[in-house]
CSV table of N, CA and C in Angstrom, one decimal:
chain,number,residue,atom,x,y,z
J,140,MET,N,101.9,111.0,106.7
J,140,MET,CA,101.3,109.9,105.9
J,140,MET,C,101.0,109.0,107.1
J,141,PRO,N,99.5,108.8,107.1
J,141,PRO,CA,98.3,108.0,108.2
J,141,PRO,C,99.7,107.0,108.5
J,142,LYS,N,99.6,106.4,109.6
J,142,LYS,CA,100.3,105.4,110.4
J,142,LYS,C,99.6,104.0,109.9
J,143,PRO,N,98.7,103.8,109.8
J,143,PRO,CA,98.2,102.6,109.1
J,143,PRO,C,98.7,102.0,107.8
J,144,LEU,N,98.9,103.4,107.1
J,144,LEU,CA,99.3,103.0,105.3
J,144,LEU,C,100.8,102.9,105.7
J,145,PHE,N,101.5,103.6,106.4
J,145,PHE,CA,102.9,103.4,106.4
J,145,PHE,C,103.4,102.3,107.0
J,146,THR,N,103.0,101.8,108.0
J,146,THR,CA,102.8,100.2,108.2
J,146,THR,C,102.9,99.4,107.5
J,147,LYS,N,101.8,99.3,106.4
J,147,LYS,CA,101.1,98.6,105.6
J,147,LYS,C,102.8,98.3,104.4
J,148,LEU,N,103.2,99.6,104.4
J,148,LEU,CA,103.9,99.9,102.9
J,148,LEU,C,105.4,99.0,103.4
J,149,ILE,N,105.9,99.6,104.5
J,149,ILE,CA,107.1,98.8,105.6
J,149,ILE,C,106.5,97.0,105.3
J,150,VAL,N,105.5,96.8,105.6
J,150,VAL,CA,105.7,95.2,105.9
J,150,VAL,C,105.9,94.6,104.1
J,151,GLN,N,104.8,95.3,103.5
J,151,GLN,CA,104.8,94.9,102.0
J,151,GLN,C,106.1,95.0,101.6
J,152,ALA,N,107.3,96.3,101.7
J,152,ALA,CA,108.3,95.9,101.5
J,152,ALA,C,109.4,94.7,102.0
J,153,ALA,N,108.8,95.1,102.9
J,153,ALA,CA,110.1,94.0,104.3
J,153,ALA,C,109.6,92.7,103.9
J,154,VAL,N,108.3,92.1,103.3
J,154,VAL,CA,108.0,90.6,102.8
J,154,VAL,C,108.5,90.5,101.6
J,155,GLY,N,108.7,91.5,100.6
J,155,GLY,CA,109.3,91.2,99.3
J,155,GLY,C,111.0,91.1,99.6
J,156,PHE,N,111.4,91.8,100.4
J,156,PHE,CA,112.7,91.7,100.2
J,156,PHE,C,113.3,90.5,100.8
J,157,PHE,N,112.8,90.0,101.7
J,157,PHE,CA,113.1,89.0,102.6
J,157,PHE,C,112.9,87.4,101.4
J,158,PHE,N,111.7,87.7,100.9
J,158,PHE,CA,111.6,86.6,99.7
J,158,PHE,C,112.3,86.4,98.9
J,159,VAL,N,113.0,87.8,98.4
J,159,VAL,CA,114.2,87.8,97.4
J,159,VAL,C,115.1,87.3,97.9
J,160,LEU,N,115.7,87.4,99.3
J,160,LEU,CA,116.7,87.0,100.2
J,160,LEU,C,116.8,85.3,100.5
J,161,VAL,N,115.7,85.0,100.9
J,161,VAL,CA,115.6,83.6,101.0
J,161,VAL,C,115.8,83.1,99.7
J,162,GLY,N,114.8,83.0,99.4
J,162,GLY,CA,115.2,82.4,97.8
J,162,GLY,C,116.2,82.3,97.0
J,163,CYS,N,116.9,83.7,97.0
J,163,CYS,CA,118.4,83.4,96.2
J,163,CYS,C,119.4,82.9,97.3
J,164,VAL,N,118.8,82.8,98.8
J,164,VAL,CA,120.1,82.3,99.4
J,164,VAL,C,119.8,80.4,98.9
J,165,TYR,N,118.1,80.1,99.2
J,165,TYR,CA,118.4,78.9,98.5
J,165,TYR,C,118.5,78.2,97.3
J,166,GLY,N,118.9,79.6,96.3
J,166,GLY,CA,118.9,78.9,94.9
J,166,GLY,C,120.5,79.1,94.9
J,167,ILE,N,121.3,80.0,95.5
J,167,ILE,CA,122.5,79.4,95.5
J,167,ILE,C,123.0,78.7,96.2
J,168,HIS,N,123.0,78.1,97.5
J,168,HIS,CA,123.1,77.7,97.9
J,168,HIS,C,122.9,75.5,97.3
J,169,PHE,N,122.0,75.4,96.2
J,169,PHE,CA,121.6,74.4,95.9
J,169,PHE,C,121.8,74.1,93.9
J,170,LYS,N,122.5,75.7,93.6
J,170,LYS,CA,122.8,75.9,92.2
J,170,LYS,C,121.2,75.6,91.3
J,171,ASP,N,120.1,76.3,92.1
J,171,ASP,CA,118.9,76.4,91.3
J,171,ASP,C,118.5,77.7,90.4
J,172,TYR,N,119.3,77.6,89.5
J,172,TYR,CA,119.1,79.2,88.9
J,172,TYR,C,117.8,79.4,88.4
J,173,ILE,N,116.6,78.5,88.1
J,173,ILE,CA,115.3,78.5,88.1
J,173,ILE,C,114.6,79.2,89.3
J,174,PHE,N,114.9,78.8,90.4
J,174,PHE,CA,114.5,79.2,91.7
J,174,PHE,C,115.2,80.8,91.8
J,175,ILE,N,116.5,80.8,91.7
J,175,ILE,CA,116.5,82.6,91.8
J,175,ILE,C,116.4,83.7,90.9
J,176,MET,N,116.0,83.0,89.8
J,176,MET,CA,115.2,83.7,88.7
J,176,MET,C,113.6,84.0,89.4
J,177,LEU,N,113.2,83.1,89.7
J,177,LEU,CA,111.6,83.1,90.2
J,177,LEU,C,111.6,83.8,91.1
J,178,SER,N,112.4,84.0,92.2
J,178,SER,CA,112.4,84.7,93.4
J,178,SER,C,113.0,86.1,93.1
J,179,LEU,N,113.9,86.5,91.7
J,179,LEU,CA,113.5,87.6,91.5
J,179,LEU,C,112.8,88.4,90.9
J,180,LEU,N,111.9,87.6,90.2
J,180,LEU,CA,111.0,88.4,89.2
J,180,LEU,C,109.8,88.5,90.6
J,181,ILE,N,109.6,87.6,91.1
J,181,ILE,CA,108.6,87.7,92.5
J,181,ILE,C,108.8,89.2,92.9
J,182,GLY,N,110.2,89.2,93.4
J,182,GLY,CA,110.5,90.4,94.3
J,182,GLY,C,110.5,91.7,93.2
J,183,LEU,N,110.4,91.3,92.1
J,183,LEU,CA,110.2,92.8,91.1
J,183,LEU,C,108.8,93.4,90.9
J,184,CYS,N,107.8,91.9,91.4
J,184,CYS,CA,106.3,92.5,91.1
J,184,CYS,C,106.1,92.8,92.4
J,185,ASN,N,106.4,92.2,93.5
J,185,ASN,CA,106.5,92.9,94.8
J,185,ASN,C,107.0,94.8,94.7
J,186,LEU,N,108.1,94.9,94.2
J,186,LEU,CA,108.7,96.4,94.3
J,186,LEU,C,107.6,96.8,93.6
J,187,ILE,N,107.5,96.4,92.3
J,187,ILE,CA,106.1,97.5,91.5
J,187,ILE,C,105.0,97.8,92.3
J,188,ARG,N,104.5,96.4,92.9
J,188,ARG,CA,103.3,97.0,94.0
J,188,ARG,C,103.7,97.7,94.9
J,189,THR,N,104.8,97.7,95.4
J,189,THR,CA,105.0,98.6,96.6
J,189,THR,C,105.6,100.2,96.3
J,190,TYR,N,105.4,100.1,95.3
J,190,TYR,CA,106.0,101.5,95.0
J,190,TYR,C,104.4,102.0,94.9
J,191,SER,N,103.5,101.2,93.5
J,191,SER,CA,102.1,101.8,93.4
J,191,SER,C,101.5,102.1,94.4
J,192,PHE,N,101.6,101.4,95.5
J,192,PHE,CA,100.8,101.7,96.9
J,192,PHE,C,101.7,103.0,97.5
J,193,TYR,N,103.2,102.9,97.7
J,193,TYR,CA,103.5,104.4,97.8
J,193,TYR,C,103.3,105.6,96.7
J,194,ARG,N,103.0,105.7,95.9
J,194,ARG,CA,102.4,106.2,95.0
J,194,ARG,C,100.1,107.3,95.8
J,195,LEU,N,99.8,105.8,95.8
J,195,LEU,CA,99.0,105.7,96.5
J,195,LEU,C,98.6,106.8,97.8
J,196,ILE,N,99.3,106.4,98.1
J,196,ILE,CA,99.5,107.4,99.6
J,196,ILE,C,100.2,108.8,99.3
J,197,TYR,N,101.4,108.5,98.4
J,197,TYR,CA,102.1,110.5,98.1
J,197,TYR,C,101.2,111.1,97.7
J,198,ASN,N,100.0,110.7,96.6
J,198,ASN,CA,99.2,111.4,95.9
J,198,ASN,C,97.6,111.7,97.1
J,199,ARG,N,97.9,110.8,98.0
J,199,ARG,CA,96.7,111.3,99.1
J,199,ARG,C,95.3,110.4,98.1
J,200,ASP,N,95.7,109.4,97.3
J,200,ASP,CA,94.7,108.9,96.6
J,200,ASP,C,93.2,108.3,97.4
J,201,TYR,N,93.2,108.5,98.4
J,201,TYR,CA,92.4,107.2,99.2
J,201,TYR,C,91.2,108.2,100.1
J,202,LEU,N,90.1,107.5,100.5
J,202,LEU,CA,89.5,108.5,101.2
J,202,LEU,C,89.3,108.0,102.6
J,203,VAL,N,88.7,108.9,103.3
J,203,VAL,CA,89.3,108.5,105.1
J,203,VAL,C,87.9,108.9,105.4
J,204,LEU,N,87.6,107.9,106.2
J,204,LEU,CA,86.1,107.7,106.9
J,204,LEU,C,86.6,107.7,108.4
J,205,SER,N,86.0,108.7,109.1
J,205,SER,CA,85.9,108.8,110.4
J,205,SER,C,84.7,108.8,111.5
J,206,GLY,N,84.4,107.9,112.2
J,206,GLY,CA,83.4,107.5,112.9
J,206,GLY,C,82.9,106.8,113.9
J,207,THR,N,81.9,106.6,114.8
J,207,THR,CA,81.7,105.7,115.8
J,207,THR,C,81.2,104.3,115.2
J,208,CYS,N,81.7,103.2,115.5
J,208,CYS,CA,80.8,101.9,115.5
J,208,CYS,C,79.4,101.8,116.5
J,209,ILE,N,78.3,101.7,115.9
J,209,ILE,CA,77.3,102.0,116.5
J,209,ILE,C,76.8,100.3,116.1
J,210,ARG,N,77.0,99.7,115.1
J,210,ARG,CA,76.2,97.9,115.4
J,210,ARG,C,77.4,97.2,114.4
J,211,GLN,N,77.4,95.7,114.4
J,211,GLN,CA,78.1,94.9,113.6
J,211,GLN,C,76.9,93.9,113.9
J,212,THR,N,77.2,93.2,112.5
J,212,THR,CA,76.2,91.9,112.1
J,212,THR,C,77.0,91.2,111.6
J,213,SER,N,77.2,90.4,112.0
J,213,SER,CA,77.8,88.8,111.2
J,213,SER,C,77.0,88.3,110.6
J,214,LEU,N,77.0,87.7,109.3
J,214,LEU,CA,76.6,87.4,108.4
J,214,LEU,C,76.7,85.6,108.1
J,215,LEU,N,75.6,85.0,108.4
J,215,LEU,CA,75.5,83.3,108.5
J,215,LEU,C,76.3,82.9,107.3
J,216,LEU,N,77.2,81.6,107.3
J,216,LEU,CA,77.7,81.2,106.3
J,216,LEU,C,78.8,82.0,105.5
J,217,LYS,N,79.4,83.1,106.1
J,217,LYS,CA,79.8,84.1,105.2
J,217,LYS,C,81.2,84.7,106.0
J,218,LYS,N,82.3,85.0,105.7
J,218,LYS,CA,83.7,85.0,106.7
J,218,LYS,C,83.7,86.9,106.5
J,219,SER,N,82.6,87.3,106.8
J,219,SER,CA,82.0,88.8,106.7
J,219,SER,C,81.2,89.2,107.3
J,220,ARG,N,81.0,90.9,107.9
J,220,ARG,CA,80.1,91.4,108.8
J,220,ARG,C,79.8,92.5,108.2
J,221,TRP,N,78.5,92.9,108.9
J,221,TRP,CA,78.3,93.9,108.2
J,221,TRP,C,78.7,95.3,109.9
J,222,ILE,N,79.3,96.6,109.0
J,222,ILE,CA,79.2,97.1,110.4
J,222,ILE,C,78.7,98.6,109.7
J,223,VAL,N,78.1,99.2,111.2
J,223,VAL,CA,77.9,100.5,110.5
J,223,VAL,C,78.4,101.7,111.6
J,224,LEU,N,78.6,102.5,110.8
J,224,LEU,CA,79.7,103.7,111.2
J,224,LEU,C,78.5,104.7,111.5
J,225,VAL,N,78.9,105.7,112.2
J,225,VAL,CA,78.1,107.0,112.2
J,225,VAL,C,79.2,108.1,112.2
J,226,ASP,N,79.1,109.3,111.5
J,226,ASP,CA,80.2,110.2,111.5
J,226,ASP,C,79.7,111.4,112.7
J,227,GLU,N,80.2,112.7,112.8
J,227,GLU,CA,80.0,113.3,113.5
J,227,GLU,C,78.8,114.2,112.4
J,228,THR,N,78.4,113.9,111.8
J,228,THR,CA,77.0,114.8,111.3
J,228,THR,C,75.6,113.8,111.1
J,229,GLN,N,76.3,112.6,112.0
J,229,GLN,CA,74.9,112.0,112.0
J,229,GLN,C,74.2,110.7,110.8
J,230,ARG,N,75.5,110.8,109.7
J,230,ARG,CA,75.6,110.0,108.6
J,230,ARG,C,75.8,108.6,108.8
J,231,GLU,N,75.2,107.3,108.6
J,231,GLU,CA,75.3,106.4,108.7
J,231,GLU,C,76.3,106.1,107.1
J,232,TYR,N,77.1,104.7,107.7
J,232,TYR,CA,78.0,104.1,106.6
J,232,TYR,C,77.6,102.8,106.9
J,233,ARG,N,77.6,102.0,105.6
J,233,ARG,CA,77.1,100.5,106.1
J,233,ARG,C,78.8,100.1,105.4
J,234,LEU,N,79.2,98.9,105.9
J,234,LEU,CA,80.5,98.1,105.9
J,234,LEU,C,80.9,97.0,105.6
J,235,THR,N,81.1,96.4,104.6
J,235,THR,CA,81.4,94.8,104.9
J,235,THR,C,82.8,94.3,104.9
J,236,LEU,N,83.0,94.2,106.1
J,236,LEU,CA,84.4,94.0,106.5
J,236,LEU,C,84.4,92.3,106.6
J,237,ASP,N,85.4,91.7,106.8
J,237,ASP,CA,85.9,90.4,107.2
J,237,ASP,C,85.7,90.5,108.8
J,238,LYS,N,85.6,89.2,109.2
J,238,LYS,CA,85.1,88.9,110.8
J,238,LYS,C,86.2,89.2,111.4
J,239,ASP,N,87.6,89.3,111.2
J,239,ASP,CA,88.7,89.2,112.0
J,239,ASP,C,89.0,90.8,111.9
J,240,SER,N,88.3,91.5,111.6
J,240,SER,CA,88.6,93.4,111.4
J,240,SER,C,89.2,93.4,112.3
J,241,GLY,N,88.3,93.4,113.9
J,241,GLY,CA,88.4,93.7,115.0
J,241,GLY,C,87.9,94.8,115.5
J,242,LEU,N,87.0,95.9,114.7
J,242,LEU,CA,85.6,96.6,115.2
J,242,LEU,C,84.9,96.5,115.9
J,243,LEU,N,84.8,97.6,117.3
J,243,LEU,CA,84.4,97.2,118.3
J,243,LEU,C,83.2,97.9,118.1
J,244,PRO,N,81.4,98.1,118.5
J,244,PRO,CA,80.3,98.8,118.6
J,244,PRO,C,81.1,99.9,119.8
J,245,GLY,N,80.7,101.1,120.2
J,245,GLY,CA,81.1,102.0,120.8
J,245,GLY,C,82.6,103.1,120.2
J,246,HIS,N,83.3,102.2,119.9
J,246,HIS,CA,84.6,102.8,119.6
J,246,HIS,C,84.9,103.4,118.6
J,247,ARG,N,85.2,104.6,118.4
J,247,ARG,CA,85.7,105.6,117.4
J,247,ARG,C,86.9,105.0,116.6
J,248,TYR,N,86.4,105.0,114.9
J,248,TYR,CA,88.0,104.4,114.1
J,248,TYR,C,87.8,105.7,113.0
J,249,ARG,N,89.1,105.7,112.5
J,249,ARG,CA,89.6,106.4,111.4
J,249,ARG,C,89.8,104.9,110.1
J,250,LEU,N,89.1,105.0,109.0
J,250,LEU,CA,89.4,103.9,107.6
J,250,LEU,C,89.7,104.5,106.7
J,251,TYR,N,90.5,104.2,106.1
J,251,TYR,CA,91.2,104.1,105.2
J,251,TYR,C,90.7,103.6,103.6
J,252,PHE,N,90.2,103.7,102.6
J,252,PHE,CA,89.6,103.2,101.5
J,252,PHE,C,90.4,103.5,100.1
J,253,ARG,N,90.4,102.6,99.6
J,253,ARG,CA,90.7,103.1,98.0
J,253,ARG,C,89.9,103.5,97.5
J,254,ARG,N,90.5,104.8,96.6
J,254,ARG,CA,89.2,105.1,95.6
J,254,ARG,C,88.8,104.8,94.5
J,255,SER,N,87.6,104.5,94.5
J,255,SER,CA,87.1,103.5,93.0
J,255,SER,C,85.8,104.5,92.8
J,256,ASP,N,85.4,104.6,91.6
J,256,ASP,CA,84.5,104.5,90.9
J,256,ASP,C,83.0,104.8,92.0
J,257,GLY,N,82.8,103.6,92.5
J,257,GLY,CA,81.3,103.3,93.4
J,257,GLY,C,81.7,104.1,94.8
J,258,LEU,N,82.7,104.5,95.1
J,258,LEU,CA,82.9,105.0,96.4
J,258,LEU,C,82.7,106.5,96.2
J,259,ASP,N,82.9,107.2,95.3
J,259,ASP,CA,83.0,108.3,94.6
J,259,ASP,C,81.5,109.2,94.4
J,260,SER,N,80.6,108.0,93.8
J,260,SER,CA,79.0,108.4,93.3
J,260,SER,C,78.2,109.1,94.4
J,261,GLY,N,78.8,108.5,95.7
J,261,GLY,CA,77.8,109.2,97.1
J,261,GLY,C,77.3,107.6,97.3
J,262,TYR,N,77.5,106.8,97.1
J,262,TYR,CA,77.0,105.2,97.9
J,262,TYR,C,77.8,105.0,99.0
J,263,MET,N,77.1,104.3,99.4
J,263,MET,CA,77.8,104.5,101.1
J,263,MET,C,78.0,103.3,101.6
J,264,ASN,N,78.3,102.1,100.8
J,264,ASN,CA,78.4,100.7,101.0
J,264,ASN,C,79.9,100.9,100.4
J,265,TYR,N,80.5,100.5,101.8
J,265,TYR,CA,82.0,99.9,101.5
J,265,TYR,C,82.4,98.7,101.9
J,266,SER,N,83.3,98.2,101.0
J,266,SER,CA,83.5,96.5,101.5
J,266,SER,C,85.2,96.4,101.5
J,267,THR,N,85.5,95.1,101.9
J,267,THR,CA,86.9,94.9,102.2
J,267,THR,C,87.6,95.1,101.1
J,268,THR,N,87.8,94.6,100.0
J,268,THR,CA,88.1,95.0,98.6
J,268,THR,C,89.0,96.6,98.7
J,269,ASP,N,88.1,97.3,99.2
J,269,ASP,CA,88.5,98.8,99.1
J,269,ASP,C,89.3,99.1,100.6
J,270,LEU,N,89.0,98.8,101.2
J,270,LEU,CA,90.0,99.1,102.6
J,270,LEU,C,91.5,98.7,102.7
J,271,LEU,N,92.4,99.9,102.8
J,271,LEU,CA,93.8,100.0,103.3
J,271,LEU,C,94.1,99.6,104.5
J,272,GLY,N,93.2,100.3,105.5
J,272,GLY,CA,93.9,100.1,106.6
J,272,GLY,C,93.0,101.0,107.7
J,273,TYR,N,92.8,100.9,108.9
J,273,TYR,CA,92.5,101.5,109.8
J,273,TYR,C,92.9,101.6,111.1
J,274,GLU,N,92.8,102.5,111.9
J,274,GLU,CA,93.4,103.2,113.3
J,274,GLU,C,91.7,103.3,114.0
J,275,GLU,N,92.1,103.0,115.2
J,275,GLU,CA,91.2,103.4,116.5
J,275,GLU,C,91.6,105.0,117.2
J,276,LEU,N,90.3,105.7,117.1
J,276,LEU,CA,90.7,107.1,117.6
J,276,LEU,C,90.4,107.0,119.1
J,277,PRO,N,91.3,108.1,120.0
J,277,PRO,CA,90.7,108.0,121.4
J,277,PRO,C,89.3,108.7,121.3
J,278,ALA,N,89.2,108.0,122.7
J,278,ALA,CA,87.4,108.4,123.1
J,278,ALA,C,87.6,110.2,123.1
J,279,VAL,N,86.4,110.6,122.6
J,279,VAL,CA,85.4,111.7,122.9
J,279,VAL,C,85.2,112.4,124.4
J,280,THR,N,86.3,112.8,124.9
J,280,THR,CA,86.0,113.4,126.0
J,280,THR,C,84.8,115.0,126.3
J,281,GLU,N,83.9,115.0,127.0
J,281,GLU,CA,83.3,116.1,126.9
J,281,GLU,C,83.6,116.6,128.5
J,282,ASP,N,84.0,117.8,128.1
J,282,ASP,CA,83.7,118.8,129.7
J,282,ASP,C,82.6,119.2,129.7
J,283,VAL,N,82.5,119.4,131.6
J,283,VAL,CA,81.2,119.8,131.8
J,283,VAL,C,81.2,120.7,132.7
């Protein structure tokens, strides 16, 4: 299981657990049964979402893109930027990601995307909505 996806899975489960815990404690303390029921309902929805994400990871139903970031361009009046990645075969991939994504030019990354129809068709434009996570890879050193 890739570390960025495992971390996202654990955080998602922990947030749901603490939301239910705090909601139930608050509801019991103030005898607000509607608040308890809403907290449990949101916890159930989060449990379903976490299980769905676990199945996505377990079935390896995601795409992995590895490459070096060569360029990034901020888009005016938008909260996103264009990033160009080049893999080992010198194939370019254009990504539209949030400005706070943290990808830097010259660094190697491995990105994990949710598999969708647009990504499988060979079209090389990936967006933030399909991004599951990413990790920085160590720099490749060439022996001389």
